[in-house]
Amino acid sequence: MYSLAAHRFMLLTIFMALVSRSKAANAPSELMQDICKETAKSHGSYDDCASALELDPTADSADINKLAKITATASFKSALSELGEDPLSANYDSMVAGDDVQSCEDELARDKAQIPGITTRNNYGKLYSAIASVVTNHLPQIYILTSCMYNHK
């Protein structure tokens, strides 16, 4: 199973590829190859990326928007499974997810790209990250742990 951080990074990479491409009209399999090559440069391997995307049978024929949706869906599924296994990690990951969204916004600003649809989605991503952080912070295991850490004298 891939970690939530790996899925978030892949989603961020897909958004960066969207911003940096003048056209998203590449052949879908070529697009998937490009995304995985770019992902492999800084995170994992090409094969891991391809395997992660191919978990969705429509990925091979997907355009950039569909790949973003596939990756976001996989990320949420991973977060849900992690929530049951390790609430503290889920809490941390929910906070870090907002940072990843901000990185996407920073890249857009650096490239002077104004894509209102992505900015709107990023704003929702930051909001959902903040909500998830607050919600997971109230889970009993996390509440007990943080209470012990901060109330210990």
Backbone as a ProteinNet text record, in pm:
[ID]
protein_1_A
[PRIMARY]
MYSLAAHRFMLLTIFMALVSRSKAANAPSELMQDICKETAKSHGSYDDCASALELDPTADSADINKLAKITATASFKSALSELGEDPLSANYDSMVAGDDVQSCEDELARDKAQIPGITTRNNYGKLYSAIASVVTNHLPQIYILTSCMYNHK
[TERTIARY]
84.4	0	89.1	50	128.1	87.6	179.5	150.5	73.4	6.8	-68.2	25.8	143.7	240.5	278.9	296.6	332.1	218.9	95.6	-18.1	-31	-9.1	-17.8	89.9	209.5	317.7	286	229.6	195.6	88.2	-9.2	-112.3	-50.7	41.2	108.7	186.3	251.1	326.4	233.5	117.3	21.1	-23.2	-49.7	-88.2	25	148.3	261.2	274.8	251.2	258	149.6	32.7	-76.4	-36.8	25.6	66	176.6	271.5	388.3	363.3	255	226.9	147.2	185.8	106.3	-15.5	-5.3	-117.2	-122.9	-244.8	-263.9	-316.8	-287.4	-342.3	-250.7	-155.9	-68.9	-150.7	-99	-162	-164	-275.6	-287	-175.1	-138.1	-31	100.5	121.9	240.4	233.5	115.4	96.2	128.5	77.4	104.5	254.4	319.7	464	537.4	497.6	561.4	543.8	422.9	395.1	481.9	488.8	566.9	717	764.3	906.7	939.2	852.2	874.9	865	769.8	753.8	875.8	927.4	1041.1	1168.4	1179.2	1299.5	1319.8	1211.8	1226.7	1157.1	1079.3	1004.3	973.5	1041.6	1010.1	1063.5	998.9	1043.4	931.9	971.6	875.4	772.8	820.9	731.2	629.8	673	579.1	469.2	508.3	411.6	312.9	365.5	278.9	185	237.8	154	42.8	77	-22.9	-133	-94.5	-195.2	-276.8	-212.9	-282.2	-379.6	-381.2	-483.6	-622.8	-628.9	-753.6	-744.9	-833.7	-824	-841.6	-893	-911.1	-788.8	-686.8	-570.4	-496.5	-486.3	-408.9	-470.1	-600.9	-666.1	-708.7	-657.7	-700.1	-623.6	-692.2	-624.3	-573.5	-512.3	-451.5	-555.4	-675	-778.9	-823.9	-839	-879	-768.1	-641.6	-531.8	-531.7	-561	-569.2	-680.9	-793.9	-906.8	-871.7	-808.3	-767.8	-675.2	-578.1	-480.3	-544	-631.2	-698.8	-785.3	-855.8	-939.5	-854.3	-742.4	-652.9	-599.7	-570.7	-520.5	-624	-749.7	-854.9	-876	-873.1	-888.1	-774.6	-654.5	-540	-556	-602.6	-622.7	-726.3	-833	-936.6	-882.7	-803.7	-749.4	-648.7	-571.9	-474.4	-543.1	-656.4	-730	-762.5	-804.3	-835.5	-712.3	-601.2	-479.7	-392.6	-382.2	-289.8	-343.5	-433	-494.4	-393.7	-284.1	-185.5	-121.6	-90	-35.3	-139.1	-263.7	-370.2	-382.5	-369.5	-375.7	-260.8	-141.5	-24	-39	-80.2	-94.2	-199.5	-303.9	-406.1	-349	-259	-196.5	-99.5	-22.2	76.7	9.4	-108.6	-179.5	-202.9	-233.6	-251.5	-123.2	-10.5	118.9	143.2	104.3	122.5	37.9	-83.5	-170.2	-108.3	-53.2	10.5	130.4	203	315.9	268.6	154.5	97.4	65.2	4.6	-26.6	101.2	204.3	332	391.7	381.8	432.2	353.3	222.1	140.4	183.5	203	243.3	381.6	473.3	608.8	608.9	524.2	515	419.9	365.9	269.6	151.9	112.9	-0.3	-126.5	-227.2	-354.3	-457.5	-485.7	-581.1	-685.9	-793.7	-891.9	-947.4	-970.1	-1024	-931.8	-802	-706.7	-696.8	-695.9	-690.4	-811.7	-928.7	-1049.8	-1036.7	-991	-974.5	-868.2	-761.9	-658.6	-714.1	-797.7	-858.2	-943.7	-1020	-1097	-1004.3	-895.7	-799.4	-743.2	-709.4	-658.5	-766.8	-890.1	-1000.9	-1023.6	-1030.5	-1051.4	-935.7	-815.8	-700.1	-715.7	-757.4	-776.4	-887.7	-998.3	-1109.1	-1063.7	-994.2	-947.2	-852.2	-768.4	-675.5	-750.9	-851.4	-930.6	-1006.4	-1069.3	-1147.7	-1058.8	-947.3	-861.3	-794.2	-778.6	-720.8	-813.2	-941.7	-1038.4	-1058	-988.7	-998.4	-943.5	-1005.6	-963.4	-814.8	-756.8	-616.4	-527.1	-559.3	-477.3	-499.3	-623.9	-654.1	-578.7	-578.9	-507.9	-358.4	-302.4	-159	-119.6	-193.1	-156.6	-180.6	-281.7	-305.1	-188.8	-140.4	-26	98.8	118.2	238.5	237.9	123.6	119.3	85.5	27.9	-8.3	90.5	192.2	293.3	380.7	396.5	477.5	598.2
-117.3	0	123.9	221.6	343.8	439	513.9	606	726.6	790.9	911.6	1018.2	1028	1128.2	1103.2	976.6	944.9	983.9	956.7	993.7	1145.2	1215.6	1361.9	1418.6	1363.9	1413.3	1389.6	1272.9	1243	1340.5	1371.9	1468.4	1604.8	1646.6	1774.6	1774.4	1663.8	1652.4	1664.5	1602.6	1611.3	1756.2	1826.8	1967.2	2049.6	2022.1	2096.2	2067.2	1943.5	1909.4	1983.3	1996.7	2070.1	2214.7	2275.8	2415.6	2432.7	2339.8	2357	2318.1	2251.5	2209.5	2317	2345.4	2439.5	2370.2	2240.3	2161.4	2032.9	1990.4	1862.2	1760.4	1780.7	1696.4	1579.9	1547.1	1432.7	1305.1	1206.1	1075.8	1032.4	979.7	949	861.2	756.7	672.5	750.1	840.1	925.4	1019.8	1071.5	1159.2	1085.2	964.9	887.1	859.7	830	807.8	934.1	1047.7	1174.7	1204.2	1183.1	1207.9	1117.3	991.4	897.1	922.3	964.8	1000.2	1119	1219.5	1338	1304.2	1220.6	1179.1	1101.4	1014.1	929.3	1009	1128	1209.5	1245.3	1265	1310	1221.1	1125.2	1046.2	908.2	809.6	673.4	635.9	538.6	488.5	504.1	496.4	502.5	390.8	270	154.9	172.5	230.4	254.1	350.8	455.5	553.8	488.3	415.6	350.5	251.5	175.4	79.4	149.5	261.3	336.3	388.6	445.1	497.7	386.6	274.9	165.4	91.4	126.2	69.1	109.9	221.3	263.3	223	136.6	86.8	193.8	310.1	416.4	506.3	486.2	575.9	579.1	466.2	461.3	546.8	568.6	650.6	787	824	947.2	1069.3	1184.3	1311.4	1362.2	1479.8	1531.1	1551.9	1597	1619	1487.9	1385.2	1254.1	1195.8	1213.8	1165.1	1235.8	1365.3	1438	1380.8	1351.1	1293.9	1154.4	1073.4	938.6	947.3	1036.7	1049.5	1104.1	1202.7	1258	1151.9	1073.4	966.7	864.4	825.9	730.6	788.2	916.7	982.5	978.8	1009.6	1005.8	864.4	764.7	625.8	587.1	629.5	600.5	667.7	791.5	863.7	793.2	745.8	675.9	548.1	472.5	348.9	379.2	486.3	524.3	572.2	633.9	684.9	572.5	457.9	344.6	277.9	282.5	214.9	301.3	428.8	516.1	659.2	689.3	822.7	936.7	914.3	1020.6	1056.9	956.1	982.5	1049.7	1006.2	1069.4	1216.8	1247.8	1386.8	1467.2	1413.1	1481.4	1500.2	1392.9	1399.7	1501.5	1515.2	1614.2	1755.4	1780.1	1912.4	1935	1832.4	1843.6	1858.9	1801.8	1813.2	1959	2040.9	2183.7	2248.6	2202.8	2254.9	2219.4	2097.3	2054.4	2138.8	2169.3	2254	2393.1	2444.1	2575.6	2573.8	2463.4	2451.1	2463.1	2404.4	2415.1	2560.8	2630.6	2772.8	2854	2822.5	2893.6	2873.6	2751	2722.7	2800.9	2806.6	2884.6	3031	3085.8	3226.3	3249.1	3156.2	3169.8	3171.2	3086.6	3079.6	3184.7	3268	3372	3312.1	3191.9	3123.4	3155	3199.2	3228	3130.2	3028.3	2925.6	2920.3	2999.2	3011.5	2878.2	2783.4	2654	2581.9	2587.1	2521.3	2598.3	2730.8	2810.6	2782.1	2772.8	2740.7	2604.1	2505.7	2370.7	2370.3	2445.4	2454	2516.1	2618.1	2678.6	2577.1	2496.6	2391	2286.7	2255.2	2159.6	2206.7	2335.7	2391.2	2388.6	2420	2417.2	2275.7	2177.7	2039.5	1989.5	2032.5	1995.9	2049.2	2174.5	2234.2	2163.2	2133.7	2063.4	1925.6	1852	1717.6	1722.2	1823.7	1837.7	1856.5	1942.8	1966.1	1839.8	1774.9	1654.7	1544	1515.1	1406.3	1441.4	1570	1611.2	1577.8	1561.8	1528.5	1377.9	1297.1	1152.3	1116.7	1022.1	991.3	960.1	880.2	843.3	966.3	1057.2	1176.8	1273.2	1286.9	1378.2	1335.8	1206.6	1156.2	1182.2	1152.2	1170.9	1317.6	1406	1547.6	1604.5	1556.1	1602	1562.7	1441.4	1395.4	1475.9	1507.3	1580.3	1722.8	1788.1	1929.5	1954.5	1855.9	1874.3	1808.5	1745.9	1680	1784.5	1770.4	1868.3	1803.1
0	0	0	-73.3	-82.9	27.3	77	186.1	134.7	226.6	192.8	139.1	195.7	149.9	3.9	-34.7	-172.8	-267.6	-226.7	-310.9	-321.8	-210.2	-214.2	-305.4	-297.2	-381.2	-528.3	-558.4	-696.1	-745.8	-660.2	-697.2	-724.3	-639.3	-658.9	-790.5	-821.8	-946.4	-1066.7	-1056.8	-1166.3	-1186.2	-1076.8	-1089.4	-1150.6	-1110.8	-1167.3	-1316.4	-1355.3	-1497.2	-1574.6	-1514.7	-1578.4	-1602.6	-1503.5	-1514.6	-1618.2	-1621.3	-1707.5	-1853.1	-1882	-2019.7	-2092.8	-2214.1	-2292.6	-2351	-2371.8	-2420.3	-2340.5	-2311.5	-2244.7	-2344.1	-2470.4	-2574.8	-2610.1	-2524.2	-2550.2	-2551.4	-2618.1	-2611.3	-2465.6	-2418	-2274.9	-2219.8	-2290.6	-2238.3	-2231.2	-2325.2	-2321	-2200.3	-2173	-2058.1	-1928.6	-1916.4	-1795.7	-1782.6	-1892.9	-1889.3	-1845.4	-1899.3	-1861.8	-1713	-1663.2	-1521.5	-1435.1	-1471.1	-1389.9	-1400.7	-1516.9	-1529.2	-1439.8	-1441.6	-1358.8	-1210.1	-1175.1	-1035.9	-988.6	-1073.6	-1036	-1010.3	-1067.8	-1046.8	-900.3	-829.3	-690.8	-588.6	-634.2	-537.2	-592.9	-541.2	-579.5	-715.7	-772.6	-901.8	-1004.5	-1128.5	-1238.4	-1223.3	-1194.4	-1183.3	-1071	-957.4	-847.3	-890.1	-959.9	-1008.8	-1105.2	-1202.1	-1300.6	-1233.1	-1138	-1065.6	-988.8	-925.1	-848.5	-940.4	-1053.7	-1146.1	-1210.4	-1239.2	-1306.7	-1216.1	-1086.6	-999.3	-1047.7	-1118	-1181.6	-1328.2	-1374.1	-1511.7	-1619	-1583.7	-1682.9	-1696.2	-1614.6	-1613	-1746.2	-1812.3	-1936.4	-2046.9	-2041.4	-2144.2	-2089.8	-1973.1	-1907	-1956	-1952.4	-1975.4	-1840	-1837.6	-1714.7	-1604.7	-1641.1	-1540.8	-1477.8	-1559.5	-1508.2	-1420	-1459.5	-1375.2	-1239.7	-1239.1	-1111.9	-1025.9	-1087.6	-1013.4	-960.8	-1043.5	-1001.6	-880.2	-887	-779.5	-652.8	-667.2	-549.3	-482.5	-562.7	-507.9	-433.4	-492	-425.6	-295.3	-294.9	-174.4	-63	-96.9	4.6	56.9	-31.9	12.1	106.3	74.2	159.8	295.4	295	420.8	506.6	445.3	521.1	584	508.8	565.3	675.5	658.6	760.3	887.7	873.2	987.9	1085.4	1032.7	1118.8	1176.9	1105.6	1149.5	1239.9	1208.6	1280.7	1282.2	1376.5	1379.5	1393.1	1464.3	1481.3	1347.1	1266.2	1132.8	1044.1	1056.2	977.9	1014.5	1142.7	1187.6	1128.1	1136.8	1081.3	930.7	862.1	716.8	675.2	755.2	720.7	727.2	821.3	830.5	714.3	681.8	575	438.8	422.3	294.4	257.4	355.8	329.6	281	334.4	288.7	142.3	104	-34.5	-129.5	-87.2	-169.2	-183.3	-74.1	-79.1	-173.5	-176.5	-270	-414.2	-442.4	-576.7	-608	-513.9	-533.2	-553.2	-476.4	-490	-629.1	-681.4	-816.5	-921.1	-903.5	-996.3	-995.1	-876	-862.9	-923.4	-898	-951.5	-1103.5	-1162.2	-1308.1	-1365.1	-1276.8	-1316.4	-1393.1	-1351.9	-1413.8	-1334.2	-1403.9	-1339.4	-1393.3	-1313.4	-1352.2	-1241.7	-1256.7	-1149.2	-1100.1	-1189.6	-1148.1	-1051.2	-1076.9	-987.5	-856.5	-863.8	-740.9	-653.5	-714	-637.7	-572.5	-649.2	-592.9	-483	-502.8	-399.4	-271.7	-286.1	-167.2	-92.1	-166.3	-101.3	-39.3	-107.3	-51.8	80.9	89.2	215.9	323.1	284	379.8	432.1	340.8	383.4	468.8	438.7	520.1	661.6	672.9	805.5	881.9	813.4	878.5	924.4	837	872.8	990.7	996	1107.7	1238.8	1237.3	1358.8	1397.8	1301	1330	1385	1317.3	1364.8	1496.7	1524.1	1652.3	1768.7	1740.8	1845.5	1862.9	1785.8	1804.7	1942	2011.5	2149.5	2164.3	2074.5	2088	2078.5	1990.8	1972.6	2087.6	2131.4	2241.2	2367	2395.8	2514.3	2500.4	2383.9	2362.4	2374.6	2308.2	2314.6	2453.4	2523.3	2660.6	2749.6	2733.1	2813.3	2780.3	2652.4	2611.6	2664.8	2661.4	2697.5	2844	2911.7	3051.9	3147	3092	3174.5	3242.8	3372.9	3447.4	3507.3
[MASK]
+++++++++++++++++++++++++++++++++++++++++++++++++++++++++++++++++++++++++++++++++++++++++++++++++++++++++++++++++++++++++++++++++++++++++++++++++++++++++

